[in-house]
XYZ file of N, CA and C in Angstrom:
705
model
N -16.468 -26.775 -86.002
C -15.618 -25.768 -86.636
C -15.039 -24.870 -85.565
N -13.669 -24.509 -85.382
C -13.261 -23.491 -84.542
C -12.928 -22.554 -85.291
N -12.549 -21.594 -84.467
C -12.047 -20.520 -85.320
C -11.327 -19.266 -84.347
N -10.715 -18.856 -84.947
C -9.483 -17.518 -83.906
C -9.765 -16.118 -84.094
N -9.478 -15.554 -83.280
C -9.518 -14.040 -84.161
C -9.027 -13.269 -82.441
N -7.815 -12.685 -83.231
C -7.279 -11.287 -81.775
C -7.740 -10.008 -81.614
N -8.024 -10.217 -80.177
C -8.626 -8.897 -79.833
C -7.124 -7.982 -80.218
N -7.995 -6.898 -80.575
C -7.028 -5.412 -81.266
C -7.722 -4.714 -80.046
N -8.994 -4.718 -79.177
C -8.922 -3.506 -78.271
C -9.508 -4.063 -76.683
N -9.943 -3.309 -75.885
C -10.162 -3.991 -75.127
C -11.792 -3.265 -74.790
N -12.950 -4.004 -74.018
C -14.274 -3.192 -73.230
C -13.702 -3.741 -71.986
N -14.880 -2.768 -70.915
C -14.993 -3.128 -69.518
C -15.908 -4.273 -69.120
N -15.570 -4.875 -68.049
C -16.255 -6.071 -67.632
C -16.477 -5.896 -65.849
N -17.620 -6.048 -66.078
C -17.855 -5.273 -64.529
C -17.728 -6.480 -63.407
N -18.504 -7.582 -63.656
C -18.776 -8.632 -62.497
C -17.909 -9.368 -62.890
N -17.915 -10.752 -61.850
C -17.539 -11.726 -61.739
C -18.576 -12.827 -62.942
N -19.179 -12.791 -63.026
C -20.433 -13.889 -63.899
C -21.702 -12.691 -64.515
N -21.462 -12.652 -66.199
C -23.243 -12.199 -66.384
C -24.024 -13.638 -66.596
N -24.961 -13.147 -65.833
C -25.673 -14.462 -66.355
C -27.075 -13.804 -66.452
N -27.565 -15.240 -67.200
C -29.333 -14.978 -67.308
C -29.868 -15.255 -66.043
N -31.071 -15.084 -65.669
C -31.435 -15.387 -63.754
C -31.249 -16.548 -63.441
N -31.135 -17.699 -64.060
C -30.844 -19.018 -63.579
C -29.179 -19.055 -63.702
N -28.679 -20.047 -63.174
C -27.372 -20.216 -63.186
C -27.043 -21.464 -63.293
N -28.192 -22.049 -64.704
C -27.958 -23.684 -65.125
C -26.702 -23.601 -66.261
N -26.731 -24.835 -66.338
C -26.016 -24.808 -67.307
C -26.041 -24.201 -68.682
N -27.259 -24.232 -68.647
C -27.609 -23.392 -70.673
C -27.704 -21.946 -70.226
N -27.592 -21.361 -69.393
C -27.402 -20.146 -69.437
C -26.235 -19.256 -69.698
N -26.637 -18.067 -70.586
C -25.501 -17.523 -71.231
C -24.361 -16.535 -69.900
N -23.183 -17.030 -70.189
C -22.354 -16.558 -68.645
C -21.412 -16.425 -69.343
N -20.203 -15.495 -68.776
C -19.359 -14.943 -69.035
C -18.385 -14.987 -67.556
N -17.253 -15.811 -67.236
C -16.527 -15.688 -66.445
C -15.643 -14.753 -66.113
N -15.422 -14.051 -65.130
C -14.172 -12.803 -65.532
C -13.054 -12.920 -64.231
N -13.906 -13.869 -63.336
C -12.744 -13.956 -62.050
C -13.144 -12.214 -61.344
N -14.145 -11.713 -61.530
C -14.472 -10.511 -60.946
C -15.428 -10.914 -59.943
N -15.121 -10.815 -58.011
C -16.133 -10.903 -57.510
C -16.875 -9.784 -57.465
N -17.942 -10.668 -56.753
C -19.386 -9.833 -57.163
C -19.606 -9.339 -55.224
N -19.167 -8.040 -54.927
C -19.578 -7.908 -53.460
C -18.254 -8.399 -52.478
N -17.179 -8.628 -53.434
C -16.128 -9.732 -52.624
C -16.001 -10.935 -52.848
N -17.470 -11.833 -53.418
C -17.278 -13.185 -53.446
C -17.574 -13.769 -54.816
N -17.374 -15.084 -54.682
C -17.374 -15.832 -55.955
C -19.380 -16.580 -55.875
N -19.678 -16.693 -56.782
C -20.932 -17.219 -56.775
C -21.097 -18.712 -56.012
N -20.228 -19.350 -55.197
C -20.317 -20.273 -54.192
C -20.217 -19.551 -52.730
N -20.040 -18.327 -52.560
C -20.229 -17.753 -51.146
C -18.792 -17.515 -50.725
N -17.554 -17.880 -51.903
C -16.323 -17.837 -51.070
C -15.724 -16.152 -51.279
N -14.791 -16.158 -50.571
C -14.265 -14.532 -50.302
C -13.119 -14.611 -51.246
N -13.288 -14.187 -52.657
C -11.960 -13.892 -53.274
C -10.590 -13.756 -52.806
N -9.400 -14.161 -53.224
C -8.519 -13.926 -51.994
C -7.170 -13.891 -53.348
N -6.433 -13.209 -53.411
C -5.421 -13.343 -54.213
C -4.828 -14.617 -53.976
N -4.452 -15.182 -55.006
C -3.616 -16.384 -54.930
C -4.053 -17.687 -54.452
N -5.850 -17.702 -54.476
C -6.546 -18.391 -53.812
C -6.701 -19.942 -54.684
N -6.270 -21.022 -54.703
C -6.961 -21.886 -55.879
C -8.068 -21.834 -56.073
N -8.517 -21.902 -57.256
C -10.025 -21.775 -58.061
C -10.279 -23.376 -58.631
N -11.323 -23.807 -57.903
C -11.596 -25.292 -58.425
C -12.682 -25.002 -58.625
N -14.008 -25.325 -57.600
C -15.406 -25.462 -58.222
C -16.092 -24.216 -57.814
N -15.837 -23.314 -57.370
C -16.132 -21.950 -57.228
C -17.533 -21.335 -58.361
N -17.362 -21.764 -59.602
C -18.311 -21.695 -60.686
C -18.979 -22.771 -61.026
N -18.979 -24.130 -60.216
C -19.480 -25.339 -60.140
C -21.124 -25.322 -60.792
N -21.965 -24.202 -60.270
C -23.152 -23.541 -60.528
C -23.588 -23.039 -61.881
N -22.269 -22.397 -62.490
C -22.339 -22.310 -63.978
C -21.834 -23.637 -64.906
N -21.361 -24.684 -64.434
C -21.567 -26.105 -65.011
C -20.681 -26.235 -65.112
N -19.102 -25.763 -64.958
C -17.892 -25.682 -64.864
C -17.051 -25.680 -63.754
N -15.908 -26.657 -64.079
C -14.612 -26.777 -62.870
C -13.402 -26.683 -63.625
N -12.559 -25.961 -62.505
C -11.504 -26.130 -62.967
C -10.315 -26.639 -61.957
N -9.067 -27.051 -63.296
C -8.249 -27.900 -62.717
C -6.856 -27.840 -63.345
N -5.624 -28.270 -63.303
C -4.617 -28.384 -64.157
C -3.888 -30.263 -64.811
N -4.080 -30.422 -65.975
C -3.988 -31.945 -66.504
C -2.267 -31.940 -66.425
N -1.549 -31.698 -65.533
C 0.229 -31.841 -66.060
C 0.406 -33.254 -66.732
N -0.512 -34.196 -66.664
C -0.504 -35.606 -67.455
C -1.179 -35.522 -68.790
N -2.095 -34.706 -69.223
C -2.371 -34.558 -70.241
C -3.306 -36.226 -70.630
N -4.399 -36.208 -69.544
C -5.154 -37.629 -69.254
C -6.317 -36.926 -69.435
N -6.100 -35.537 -69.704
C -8.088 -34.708 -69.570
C -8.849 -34.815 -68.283
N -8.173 -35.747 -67.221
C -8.457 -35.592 -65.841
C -7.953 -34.454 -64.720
N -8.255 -33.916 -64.085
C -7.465 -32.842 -62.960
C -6.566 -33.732 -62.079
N -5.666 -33.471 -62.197
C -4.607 -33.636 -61.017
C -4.821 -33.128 -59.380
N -4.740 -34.367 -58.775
C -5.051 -34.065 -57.468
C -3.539 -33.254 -56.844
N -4.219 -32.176 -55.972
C -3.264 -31.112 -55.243
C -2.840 -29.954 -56.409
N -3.038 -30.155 -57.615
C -2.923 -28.935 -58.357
C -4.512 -28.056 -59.034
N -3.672 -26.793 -58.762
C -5.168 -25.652 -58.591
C -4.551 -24.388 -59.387
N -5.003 -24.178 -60.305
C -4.948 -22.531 -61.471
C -4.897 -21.624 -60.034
N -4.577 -20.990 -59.440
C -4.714 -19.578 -59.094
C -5.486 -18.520 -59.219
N -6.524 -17.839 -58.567
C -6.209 -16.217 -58.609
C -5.461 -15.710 -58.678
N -5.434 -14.581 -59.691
C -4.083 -13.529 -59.448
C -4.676 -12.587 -59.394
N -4.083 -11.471 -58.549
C -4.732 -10.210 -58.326
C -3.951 -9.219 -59.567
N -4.543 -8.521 -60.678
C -3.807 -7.420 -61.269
C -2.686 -6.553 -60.272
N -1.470 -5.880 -60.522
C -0.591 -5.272 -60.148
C 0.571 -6.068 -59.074
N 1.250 -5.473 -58.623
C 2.007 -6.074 -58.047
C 2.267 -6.136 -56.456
N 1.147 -6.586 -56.076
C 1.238 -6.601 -54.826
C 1.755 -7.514 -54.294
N 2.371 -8.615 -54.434
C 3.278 -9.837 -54.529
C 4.623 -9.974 -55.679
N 4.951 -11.547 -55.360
C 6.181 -11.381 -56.086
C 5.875 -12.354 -57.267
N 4.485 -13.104 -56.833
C 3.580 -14.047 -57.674
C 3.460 -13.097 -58.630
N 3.460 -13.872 -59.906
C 3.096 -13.395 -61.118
C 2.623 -14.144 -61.781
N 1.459 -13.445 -63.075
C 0.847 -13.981 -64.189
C 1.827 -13.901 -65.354
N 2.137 -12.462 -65.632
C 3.056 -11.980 -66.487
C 3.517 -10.616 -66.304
N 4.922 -10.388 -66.743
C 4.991 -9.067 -66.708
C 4.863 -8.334 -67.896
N 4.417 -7.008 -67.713
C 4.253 -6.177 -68.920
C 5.201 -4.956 -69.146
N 6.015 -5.127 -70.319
C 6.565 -4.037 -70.935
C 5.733 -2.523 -71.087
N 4.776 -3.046 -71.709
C 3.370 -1.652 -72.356
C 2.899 -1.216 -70.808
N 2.269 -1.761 -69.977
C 2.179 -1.515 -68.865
C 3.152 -0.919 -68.113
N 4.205 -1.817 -67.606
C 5.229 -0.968 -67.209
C 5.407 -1.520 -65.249
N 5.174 -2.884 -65.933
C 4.680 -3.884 -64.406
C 4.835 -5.047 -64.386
N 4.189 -5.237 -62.940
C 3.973 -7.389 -62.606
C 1.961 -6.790 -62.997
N 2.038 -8.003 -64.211
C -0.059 -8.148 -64.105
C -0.587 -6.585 -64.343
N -0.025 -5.974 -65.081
C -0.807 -4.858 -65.477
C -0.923 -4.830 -67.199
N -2.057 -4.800 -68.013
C -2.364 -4.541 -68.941
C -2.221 -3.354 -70.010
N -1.527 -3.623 -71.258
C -1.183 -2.544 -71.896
C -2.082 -1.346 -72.096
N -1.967 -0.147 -72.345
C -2.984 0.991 -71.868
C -3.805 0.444 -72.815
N -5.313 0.911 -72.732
C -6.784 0.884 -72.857
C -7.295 -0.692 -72.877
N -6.624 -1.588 -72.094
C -7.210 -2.786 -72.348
C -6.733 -2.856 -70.561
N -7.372 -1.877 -69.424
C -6.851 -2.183 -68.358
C -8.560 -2.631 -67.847
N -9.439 -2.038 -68.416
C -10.859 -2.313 -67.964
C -11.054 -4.230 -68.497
N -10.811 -4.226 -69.539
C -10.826 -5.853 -69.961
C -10.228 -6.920 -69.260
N -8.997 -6.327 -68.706
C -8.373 -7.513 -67.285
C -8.842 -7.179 -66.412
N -9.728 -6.335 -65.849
C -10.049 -6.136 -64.422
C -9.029 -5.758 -63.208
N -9.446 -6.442 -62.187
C -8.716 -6.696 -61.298
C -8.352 -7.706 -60.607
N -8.362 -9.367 -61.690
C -8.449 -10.415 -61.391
C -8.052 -10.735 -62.218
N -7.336 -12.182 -62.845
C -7.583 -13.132 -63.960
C -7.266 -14.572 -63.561
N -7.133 -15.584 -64.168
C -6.384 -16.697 -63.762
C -5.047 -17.263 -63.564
N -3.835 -17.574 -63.570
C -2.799 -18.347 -63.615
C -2.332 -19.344 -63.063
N -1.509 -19.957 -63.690
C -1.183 -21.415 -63.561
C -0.543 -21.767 -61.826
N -0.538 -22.683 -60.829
C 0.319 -22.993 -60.170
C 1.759 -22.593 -59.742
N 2.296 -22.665 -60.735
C 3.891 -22.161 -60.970
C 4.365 -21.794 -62.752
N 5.485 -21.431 -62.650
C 5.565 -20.545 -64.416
C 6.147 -22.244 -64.839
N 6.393 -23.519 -64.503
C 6.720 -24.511 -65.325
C 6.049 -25.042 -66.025
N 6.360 -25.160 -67.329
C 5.500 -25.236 -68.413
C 4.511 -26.691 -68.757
N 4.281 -27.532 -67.640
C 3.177 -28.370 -67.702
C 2.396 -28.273 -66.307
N 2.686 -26.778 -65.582
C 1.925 -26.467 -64.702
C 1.150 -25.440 -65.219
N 1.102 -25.423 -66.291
C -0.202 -23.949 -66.449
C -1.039 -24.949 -67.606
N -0.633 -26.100 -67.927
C -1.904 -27.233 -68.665
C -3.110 -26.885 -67.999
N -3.859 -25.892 -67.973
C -5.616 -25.432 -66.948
C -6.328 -26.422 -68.293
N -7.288 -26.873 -67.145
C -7.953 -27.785 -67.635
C -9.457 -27.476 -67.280
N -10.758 -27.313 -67.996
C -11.292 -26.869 -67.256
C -12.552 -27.645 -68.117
N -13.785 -28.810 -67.012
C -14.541 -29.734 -66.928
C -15.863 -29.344 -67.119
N -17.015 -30.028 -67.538
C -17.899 -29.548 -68.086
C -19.058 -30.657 -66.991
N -19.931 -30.224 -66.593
C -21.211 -31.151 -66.209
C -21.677 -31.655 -67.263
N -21.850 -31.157 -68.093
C -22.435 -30.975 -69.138
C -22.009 -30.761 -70.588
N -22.229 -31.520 -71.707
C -21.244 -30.918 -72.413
C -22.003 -29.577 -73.554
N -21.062 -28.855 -73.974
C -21.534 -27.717 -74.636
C -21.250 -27.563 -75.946
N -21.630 -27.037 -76.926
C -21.116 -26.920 -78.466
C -20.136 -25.704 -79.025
N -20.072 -24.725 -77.774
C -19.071 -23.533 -78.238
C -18.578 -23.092 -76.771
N -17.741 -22.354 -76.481
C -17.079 -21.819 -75.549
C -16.559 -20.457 -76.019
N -15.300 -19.324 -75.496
C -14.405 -18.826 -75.768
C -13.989 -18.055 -74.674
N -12.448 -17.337 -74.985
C -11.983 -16.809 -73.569
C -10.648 -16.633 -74.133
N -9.717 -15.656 -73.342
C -8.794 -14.843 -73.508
C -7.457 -15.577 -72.949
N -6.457 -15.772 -73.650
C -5.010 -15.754 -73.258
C -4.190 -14.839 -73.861
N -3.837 -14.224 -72.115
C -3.245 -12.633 -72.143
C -1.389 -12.872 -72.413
N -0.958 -11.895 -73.011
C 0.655 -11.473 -72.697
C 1.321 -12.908 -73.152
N 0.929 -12.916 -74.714
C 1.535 -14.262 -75.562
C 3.040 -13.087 -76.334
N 4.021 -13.729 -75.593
C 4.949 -12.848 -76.457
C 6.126 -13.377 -77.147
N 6.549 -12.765 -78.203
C 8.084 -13.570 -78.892
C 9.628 -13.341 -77.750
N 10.310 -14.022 -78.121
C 11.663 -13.718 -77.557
C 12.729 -13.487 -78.424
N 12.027 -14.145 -79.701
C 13.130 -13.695 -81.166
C 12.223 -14.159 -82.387
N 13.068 -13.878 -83.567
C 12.354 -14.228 -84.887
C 11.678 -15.283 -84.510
N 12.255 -16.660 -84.066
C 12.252 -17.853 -84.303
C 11.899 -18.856 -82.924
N 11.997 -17.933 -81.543
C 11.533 -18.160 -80.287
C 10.143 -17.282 -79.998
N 9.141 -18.044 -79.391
C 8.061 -17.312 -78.844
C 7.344 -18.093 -78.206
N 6.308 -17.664 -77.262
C 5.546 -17.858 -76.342
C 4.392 -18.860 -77.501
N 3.982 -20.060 -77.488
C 2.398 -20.147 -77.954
C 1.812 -21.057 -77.565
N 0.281 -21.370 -77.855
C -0.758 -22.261 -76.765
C -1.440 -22.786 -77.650
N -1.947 -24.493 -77.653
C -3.171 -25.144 -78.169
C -3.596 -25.007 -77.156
N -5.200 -24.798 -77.857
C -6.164 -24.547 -76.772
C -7.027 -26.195 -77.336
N -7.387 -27.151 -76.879
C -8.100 -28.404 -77.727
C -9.557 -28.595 -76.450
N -10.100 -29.212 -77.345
C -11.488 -29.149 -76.694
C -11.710 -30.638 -77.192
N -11.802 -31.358 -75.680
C -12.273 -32.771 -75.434
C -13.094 -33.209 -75.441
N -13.472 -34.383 -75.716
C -14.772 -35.267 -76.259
C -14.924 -36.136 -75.442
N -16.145 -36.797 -75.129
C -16.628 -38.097 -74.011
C -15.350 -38.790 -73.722
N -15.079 -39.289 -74.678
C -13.583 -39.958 -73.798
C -12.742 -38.952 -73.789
N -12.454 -37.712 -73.508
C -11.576 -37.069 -73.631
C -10.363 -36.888 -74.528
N -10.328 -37.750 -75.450
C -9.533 -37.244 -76.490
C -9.277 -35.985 -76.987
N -8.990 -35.374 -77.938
C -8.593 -34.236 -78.754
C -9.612 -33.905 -79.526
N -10.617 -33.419 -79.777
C -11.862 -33.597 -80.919
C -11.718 -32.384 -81.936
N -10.877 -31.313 -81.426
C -10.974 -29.847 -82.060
C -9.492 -28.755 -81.163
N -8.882 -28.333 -81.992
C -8.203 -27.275 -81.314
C -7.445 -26.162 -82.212
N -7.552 -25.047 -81.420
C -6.839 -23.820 -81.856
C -5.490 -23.998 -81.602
N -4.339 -23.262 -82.241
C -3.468 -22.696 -81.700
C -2.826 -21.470 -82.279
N -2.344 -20.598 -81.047
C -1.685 -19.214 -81.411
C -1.277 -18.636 -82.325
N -1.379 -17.288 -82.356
C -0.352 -17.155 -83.827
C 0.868 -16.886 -83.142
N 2.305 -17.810 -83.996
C 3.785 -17.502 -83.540
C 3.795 -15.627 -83.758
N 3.814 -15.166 -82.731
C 4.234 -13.733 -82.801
C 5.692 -13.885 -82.744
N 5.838 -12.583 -83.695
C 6.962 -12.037 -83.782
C 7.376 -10.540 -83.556
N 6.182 -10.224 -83.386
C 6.010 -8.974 -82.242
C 5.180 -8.594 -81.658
N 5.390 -7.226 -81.212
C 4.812 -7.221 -79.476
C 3.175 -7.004 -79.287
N 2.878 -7.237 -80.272
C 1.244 -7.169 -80.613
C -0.017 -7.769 -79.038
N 0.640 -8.764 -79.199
C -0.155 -9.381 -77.522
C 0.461 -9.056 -76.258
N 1.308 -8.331 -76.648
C 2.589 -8.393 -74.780
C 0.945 -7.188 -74.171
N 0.799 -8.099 -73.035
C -0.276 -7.344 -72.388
C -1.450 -7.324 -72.601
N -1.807 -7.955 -73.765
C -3.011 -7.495 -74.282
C -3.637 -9.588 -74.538
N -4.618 -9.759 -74.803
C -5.698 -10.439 -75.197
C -5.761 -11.114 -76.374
N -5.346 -12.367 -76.182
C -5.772 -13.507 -77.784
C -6.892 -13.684 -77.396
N -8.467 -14.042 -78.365
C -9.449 -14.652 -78.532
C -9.166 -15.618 -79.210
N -9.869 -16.867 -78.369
C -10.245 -18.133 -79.253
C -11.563 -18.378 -78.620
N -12.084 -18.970 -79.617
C -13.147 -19.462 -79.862
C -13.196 -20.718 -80.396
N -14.450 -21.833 -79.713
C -14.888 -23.049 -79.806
C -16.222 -22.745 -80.689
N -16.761 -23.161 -81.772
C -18.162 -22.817 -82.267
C -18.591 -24.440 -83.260
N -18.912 -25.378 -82.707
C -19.015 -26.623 -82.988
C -20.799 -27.271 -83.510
N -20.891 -27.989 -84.407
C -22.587 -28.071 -85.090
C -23.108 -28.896 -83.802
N -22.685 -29.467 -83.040
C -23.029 -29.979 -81.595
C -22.616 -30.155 -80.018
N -23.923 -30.431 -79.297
C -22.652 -30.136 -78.047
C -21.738 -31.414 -77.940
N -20.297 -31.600 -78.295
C -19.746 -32.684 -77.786
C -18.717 -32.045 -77.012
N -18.314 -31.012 -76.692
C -17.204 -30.546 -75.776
C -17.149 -30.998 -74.712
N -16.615 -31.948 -73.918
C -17.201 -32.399 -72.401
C -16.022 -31.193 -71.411
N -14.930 -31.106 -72.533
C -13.907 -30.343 -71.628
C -12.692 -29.507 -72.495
N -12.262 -28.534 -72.305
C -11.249 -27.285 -72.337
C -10.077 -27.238 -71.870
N -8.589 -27.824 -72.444
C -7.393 -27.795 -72.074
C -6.507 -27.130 -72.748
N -5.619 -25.949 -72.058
C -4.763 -25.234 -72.459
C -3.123 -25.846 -72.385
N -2.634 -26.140 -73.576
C -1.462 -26.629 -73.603
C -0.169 -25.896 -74.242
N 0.735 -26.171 -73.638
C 1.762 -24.903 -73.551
C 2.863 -25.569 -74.835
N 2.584 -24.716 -76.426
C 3.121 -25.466 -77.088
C 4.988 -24.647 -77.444
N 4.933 -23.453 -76.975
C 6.112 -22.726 -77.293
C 7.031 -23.164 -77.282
N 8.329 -22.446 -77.716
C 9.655 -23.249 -77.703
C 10.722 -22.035 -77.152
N 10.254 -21.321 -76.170
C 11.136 -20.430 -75.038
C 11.665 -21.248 -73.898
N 11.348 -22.632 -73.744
C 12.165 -23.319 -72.592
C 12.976 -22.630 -71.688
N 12.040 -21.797 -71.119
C 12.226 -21.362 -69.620
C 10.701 -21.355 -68.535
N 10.675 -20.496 -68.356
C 9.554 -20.118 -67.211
C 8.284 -19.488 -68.556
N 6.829 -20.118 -67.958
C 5.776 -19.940 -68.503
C 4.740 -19.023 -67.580
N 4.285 -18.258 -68.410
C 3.196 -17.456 -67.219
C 1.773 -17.644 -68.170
N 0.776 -18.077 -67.301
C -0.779 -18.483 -68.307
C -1.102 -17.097 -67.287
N -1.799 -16.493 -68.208
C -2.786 -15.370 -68.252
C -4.267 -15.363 -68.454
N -5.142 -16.351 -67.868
C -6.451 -16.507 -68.386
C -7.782 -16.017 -67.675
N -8.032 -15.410 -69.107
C -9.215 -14.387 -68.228
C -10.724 -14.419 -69.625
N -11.926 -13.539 -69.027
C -12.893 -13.901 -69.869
C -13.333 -14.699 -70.464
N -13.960 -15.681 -69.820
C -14.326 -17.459 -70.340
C -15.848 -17.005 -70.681
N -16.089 -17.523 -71.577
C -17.407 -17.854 -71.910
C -17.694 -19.198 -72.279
N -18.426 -19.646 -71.046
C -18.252 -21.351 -71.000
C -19.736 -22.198 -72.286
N -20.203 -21.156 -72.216
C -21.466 -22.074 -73.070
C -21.615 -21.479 -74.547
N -20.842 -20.200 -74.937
C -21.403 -19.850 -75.876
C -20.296 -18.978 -76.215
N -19.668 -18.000 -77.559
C -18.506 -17.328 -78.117
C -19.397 -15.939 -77.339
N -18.655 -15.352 -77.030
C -18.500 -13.822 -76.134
C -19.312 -13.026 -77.206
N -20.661 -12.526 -77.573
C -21.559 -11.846 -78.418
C -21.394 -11.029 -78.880
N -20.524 -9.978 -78.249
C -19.961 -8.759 -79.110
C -18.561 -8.588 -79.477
N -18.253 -7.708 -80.490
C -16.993 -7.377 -80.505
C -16.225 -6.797 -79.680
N -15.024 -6.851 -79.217
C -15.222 -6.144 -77.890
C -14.249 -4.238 -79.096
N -14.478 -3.362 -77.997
C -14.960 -1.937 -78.282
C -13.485 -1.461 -77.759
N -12.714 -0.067 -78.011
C -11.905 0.416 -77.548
C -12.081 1.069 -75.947
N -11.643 1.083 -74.974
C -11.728 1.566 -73.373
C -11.500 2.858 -73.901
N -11.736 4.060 -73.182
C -11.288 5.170 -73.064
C -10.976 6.238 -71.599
């Protein structure tokens, strides 16, 4: 069974990974792209614009981008770090509510941090993030930021589908068509919550019909389990 539901506010997220003291696979973790000290839990030095492949390898997860849509990673393509604000000309997305490149609409600036994910380039079968399982799991969930309309009848939207041993299609969400500015900046939740583990893998597919330039915004993964609380208003 999946199921959706949009964040309306945002909490703070301090690290890069909560985890329980082990860092197996059944342990409950929360990804945020926040290093911990500078680094990623493989010893590497965060770096804006850095590709992110097996960096979280430890929490039972890789990531990758499918532009073939084979549920395999494409060799030479890598999701990005993006650093929040605009210290480059690289972008995730820009924000109206913010008032920027990668800045989050007010009180949901603690919930993006100072990190999130994005695609390769804004072409729209380069932000397909694909992201691999050691292991497979029965629920997941995690945030796609700054889903926005361009008119009644044009807008930004995403299947999120969750793959099975052979990688097929087994389960998937997709967006709500906004028609206003409800997400510009701010945080969709989806959620994976399945009666077993068959998820082997997590692909974001870019279903909109704005045929131009795409920006993936992905942040707060919870690779083994739906994110436990509601999240709370920042102040």
């Amino acid at each position: 069974m999946s199921k959706i539901e949009q964040i309306l506010m945002g909490i703070a997220v301090a690290t890069s990974v909560c985890v329980l003291p082990n860092h197996s696979v059944d342990a409950a973790s929360l990804i945020n792209f926040e290093p911990v000290d500078g680094k990623f839990p493989d010893g590497s030095v965060a770096v804006d614009n850095m590709p992110i492949t097996d960096q979280f390898s430890s929490l039972g997860v890789t990531f990758g981008i499918d532009r073939n849509l084979d549920g395999l990673p494409d060799s030479g393509l890598f999701p990005r770090l993006e650093a929040v604000g605009s210290s480059d000309s690289i972008l995730g997305f820009y924000s109206t509510k913010g008032k920027g490149i990668d800045i989050a609409a007010p009180g949901f600036e603690e919930r993006l941090g100072s990190f999130f994910l994005r695609g390769p380039s804004t072409q729209a079968n380069d932000v397909s993030l694909l992201i691999s399982y050691t292991s497979p799991t029965r629920a997941a969930s995690a945030e796609i930021w700054d889903i926005d309309p361009y008119s009644a009848r044009t807008f930004e939207q995403w299947e999120v589908q969750a793959l099975g041993s052979d990688l097929s299609v087994i389960d998937s969400i997709i967006s709500p068509a906004v028609t206003t500015l409800a997400l510009e900046a701010s945080p969709w939740l989806w959620y994976f919550d399945r009666p077993e583990k068959d998820i082997h893998a997590i692909r974001l597919v870019y279903t909109g019909n704005t045929n131009g330039r795409v920006g993936l915004a992905f942040d707060n993964f919870s690779p083994l389990a739906v994110e436990g609380s509601e999240p709370e208003p920042s102040t």
